[in-house]
């Protein structure tokens, strides 16, 4: 039985991480339109009053009932029937059903008044395209160019974006995030739309850039339901000359439906075109990256190809040849690196981490040769043995975002001469069953923490093992 969920909607939004304007457009209590397509030939009698009876066709009077996991029950009415009466579409305007597993059932009618048919399916957003518009004065009275805004939709308004000294026309806008999936299908005018699981692409955007400034506001539609509080978003603008440039940010909170967020007066780095190849300093690193991430087979890895990588494996583990991987910072789609990604890379001296990482994974750099490391301010967890036996590492600065540190995370840092933790609340120390803590067998240097947090650090579990070394920044 073919069962698909289509959602009638249109405009959506995303938000900026710093300067932000947002406005509620409509009450979140409003419902959406949901349609469910059912192929009757595969519906079987779930329970009935006439032994062995089956429904063989749909009729105009059939009703569909749907119940979600919260117990909400709604009645759907039939909106279309296929010529052979084997398939029907039932719809409900203003539905408040929650996404997830739902029970559907319909009672027999006509020549089958006593039969009932039931099945379970998953209620979610239908895959399709979305709408992207440019122009001025298009947002009026809760709608954009005639499209009604409903509570599942948020809107990203892009205004005043700066592109250095460029002049030209933006022909395509790509918007993606790890959790931008299941976007509603909607087509408008002559524009063309493309959708994959984690990005939205609008072709024929037609927005001019004059003296480096975007001349028209852009509006992009998306559903924020599946996004997270620390979501990484990425916009890529392609100009008429084929050059592409990106702007990225990390959300400081979960975006909410029913709200328009404004990305205002931001500066796009135009020194790098997304389609240009990355210049790797280490040929051994380049060879591995090309083998894994060269999707267009040009024997290069472009900035766009690097940014599209969302999962990491043991591509480099145990490699004693590589020495430098500063270009790792261009893999901006990575939040996590998996187990021991650079373990035992004993000749790896320098590396720059992707800017939106949330986790420094277990044994990430154990036994590596790194001499310095800059931990992104998005990292919340440094796992066990992350920098264990990094005997050449000289300085550690733990950003304020970190909330937990695993056992032996900084063990045997023989050349460590500076250790700073910027978190005002001492990160939780996750010790193993033997009571091992995070900072073991390292030089007895001061542990610098925020001035107002010194006493809290000295009293906190794990940190209290080093109370005599804890001092104010």
XYZ file of C-alpha atoms in Angstrom, residues 202-434:
233
model
C 16.626 27.506 -5.324
C 17.600 28.021 -8.959
C 16.809 31.309 -10.792
C 16.986 33.346 -7.576
C 17.635 36.494 -9.625
C 18.949 38.721 -6.822
C 21.396 41.463 -7.816
C 24.627 42.278 -5.978
C 25.796 45.858 -6.599
C 29.049 47.169 -5.169
C 29.097 44.081 -2.989
C 25.646 44.567 -1.417
C 22.631 42.304 -1.944
C 19.943 44.524 -3.487
C 16.830 42.473 -2.723
C 15.753 40.499 0.287
C 15.700 36.724 -0.086
C 13.205 34.497 1.728
C 13.814 30.761 2.154
C 11.270 28.221 3.377
C 12.071 25.351 5.760
C 10.600 23.411 8.669
C 12.526 23.895 11.939
C 10.935 21.008 13.863
C 13.902 18.650 13.570
C 16.648 21.209 14.066
C 18.558 21.421 17.348
C 19.635 24.149 19.739
C 23.198 24.068 18.413
C 22.360 23.635 14.733
C 24.976 24.434 12.082
C 23.516 26.247 9.073
C 25.157 26.999 5.736
C 24.166 29.243 2.842
C 25.909 29.031 -0.531
C 25.295 31.758 -3.116
C 26.143 31.067 -6.757
C 26.563 34.032 -9.083
C 25.956 34.294 -12.804
C 29.683 33.801 -13.494
C 29.510 30.392 -11.809
C 31.451 31.375 -8.695
C 29.974 30.298 -5.360
C 30.503 31.759 -1.893
C 29.261 30.591 1.496
C 28.120 31.999 4.811
C 27.863 29.708 7.861
C 26.720 30.031 11.446
C 25.786 28.026 14.531
C 22.358 28.699 16.017
C 22.400 29.704 19.664
C 18.921 28.290 20.200
C 16.450 25.997 18.492
C 14.514 27.823 15.812
C 10.768 27.954 16.274
C 7.982 27.673 13.739
C 5.736 30.686 13.330
C 8.712 33.057 13.413
C 10.664 34.995 10.830
C 14.411 35.262 11.485
C 16.559 37.870 9.772
C 20.121 37.392 8.603
C 21.131 41.030 8.300
C 24.189 42.907 7.031
C 26.570 39.935 7.300
C 29.794 39.744 5.316
C 30.444 36.770 3.048
C 34.050 35.718 2.524
C 34.569 36.180 -1.217
C 38.246 35.248 -1.143
C 37.256 31.592 -1.545
C 34.942 30.230 -4.200
C 33.224 27.047 -3.074
C 34.043 25.284 -6.346
C 37.752 26.038 -6.152
C 40.062 23.178 -5.126
C 41.549 23.205 -1.644
C 45.313 23.609 -1.671
C 46.611 20.948 0.719
C 50.048 21.561 2.213
C 50.646 17.841 2.789
C 50.400 15.664 -0.368
C 49.731 12.564 1.730
C 46.680 14.245 3.282
C 45.470 15.349 -0.138
C 45.761 11.822 -1.539
C 43.576 10.419 1.235
C 41.013 13.225 0.963
C 40.754 12.892 -2.809
C 40.245 9.136 -2.490
C 37.414 9.647 0.022
C 35.726 12.941 -0.849
C 36.285 13.748 -4.541
C 32.687 13.369 -5.701
C 33.143 14.771 -9.217
C 36.292 12.732 -9.999
C 38.458 15.726 -10.874
C 41.241 14.500 -8.545
C 40.728 17.490 -6.289
C 38.651 18.257 -3.200
C 36.781 21.539 -3.478
C 35.635 23.660 -0.556
C 32.074 22.585 -1.375
C 32.989 18.883 -1.366
C 34.719 19.274 1.994
C 31.780 21.161 3.502
C 29.376 18.434 2.342
C 31.093 15.772 4.495
C 28.981 15.094 7.596
C 30.546 11.876 8.912
C 34.129 10.940 9.685
C 35.827 7.577 10.038
C 39.333 6.216 10.634
C 40.722 7.593 7.366
C 43.947 8.722 9.053
C 44.231 6.550 12.161
C 47.700 5.105 12.566
C 49.088 7.077 9.616
C 52.698 7.974 10.425
C 53.307 9.826 7.166
C 51.035 12.860 7.410
C 52.506 15.980 9.028
C 49.984 18.796 8.492
C 46.199 19.014 8.118
C 45.293 22.681 8.545
C 42.761 22.238 5.736
C 40.625 20.118 8.063
C 38.919 23.394 9.063
C 37.096 23.426 5.708
C 35.139 20.274 6.625
C 32.528 22.497 8.207
C 29.720 19.925 8.163
C 31.374 17.850 10.892
C 30.110 17.918 14.469
C 31.744 14.708 15.598
C 34.780 12.721 14.413
C 34.106 9.188 15.596
C 36.439 7.036 17.673
C 40.200 7.784 17.586
C 40.250 9.581 14.202
C 43.901 10.711 14.458
C 45.203 8.230 16.999
C 48.869 7.301 16.594
C 49.501 9.885 13.857
C 52.867 10.436 15.478
C 54.210 12.839 12.842
C 51.074 14.981 12.612
C 52.321 18.297 14.022
C 49.565 20.736 13.074
C 45.835 20.547 12.492
C 42.936 23.028 12.487
C 39.614 21.612 13.627
C 36.295 22.224 11.836
C 34.584 25.284 13.359
C 31.285 23.638 14.350
C 32.457 20.555 16.218
C 30.497 19.735 19.353
C 32.589 16.737 20.467
C 36.300 15.967 20.673
C 35.861 12.213 20.534
C 37.467 9.465 22.570
C 41.177 9.011 21.819
C 40.841 11.598 19.054
C 44.521 12.622 19.114
C 45.976 9.986 21.398
C 49.678 9.405 20.672
C 49.683 12.069 17.943
C 52.485 14.582 17.438
C 50.417 17.778 17.554
C 52.185 20.766 19.122
C 49.142 23.045 19.462
C 45.377 22.825 19.189
C 42.546 25.378 19.022
C 39.335 23.876 20.346
C 36.239 25.441 18.690
C 33.878 27.373 20.936
C 31.041 25.052 19.888
C 32.580 22.005 21.619
C 30.612 20.797 24.645
C 32.332 17.472 25.348
C 35.970 16.351 25.412
C 35.902 12.579 25.730
C 38.229 10.106 27.430
C 41.879 10.007 26.281
C 41.216 12.710 23.688
C 44.758 14.098 24.012
C 46.341 11.223 25.919
C 50.127 10.998 25.338
C 50.257 14.104 23.132
C 53.766 14.605 24.442
C 54.548 17.598 22.193
C 51.400 19.592 23.050
C 52.344 22.782 24.858
C 49.132 24.665 25.580
C 45.468 23.869 26.257
C 42.586 26.355 26.286
C 39.215 24.787 27.037
C 36.397 27.029 25.732
C 33.496 28.181 27.891
C 31.116 25.889 25.994
C 32.614 22.647 27.390
C 30.430 20.914 29.978
C 32.185 17.541 30.367
C 35.697 16.102 30.201
C 36.511 12.374 30.110
C 39.093 10.488 32.118
C 42.707 10.778 31.004
C 41.713 13.404 28.450
C 44.976 15.292 29.065
C 47.246 12.579 30.445
C 51.014 12.583 29.830
C 51.307 15.965 28.145
C 54.998 16.118 28.884
C 55.646 19.578 27.403
C 52.460 21.277 28.594
C 53.272 24.786 29.874
C 49.815 26.413 29.958
C 46.350 25.085 30.900
C 43.231 27.305 30.884
C 39.539 26.502 31.274
C 37.184 29.370 30.376
C 33.943 27.754 31.594
C 32.413 29.638 34.531
C 30.779 26.400 35.729
C 33.381 23.648 36.188
C 32.882 21.000 33.488
C 31.881 17.611 34.851
C 34.840 15.250 35.081
C 33.886 11.770 33.866
C 36.252 9.429 35.723
C 36.596 5.713 35.105
C 35.902 2.977 37.641
C 39.428 3.322 39.042
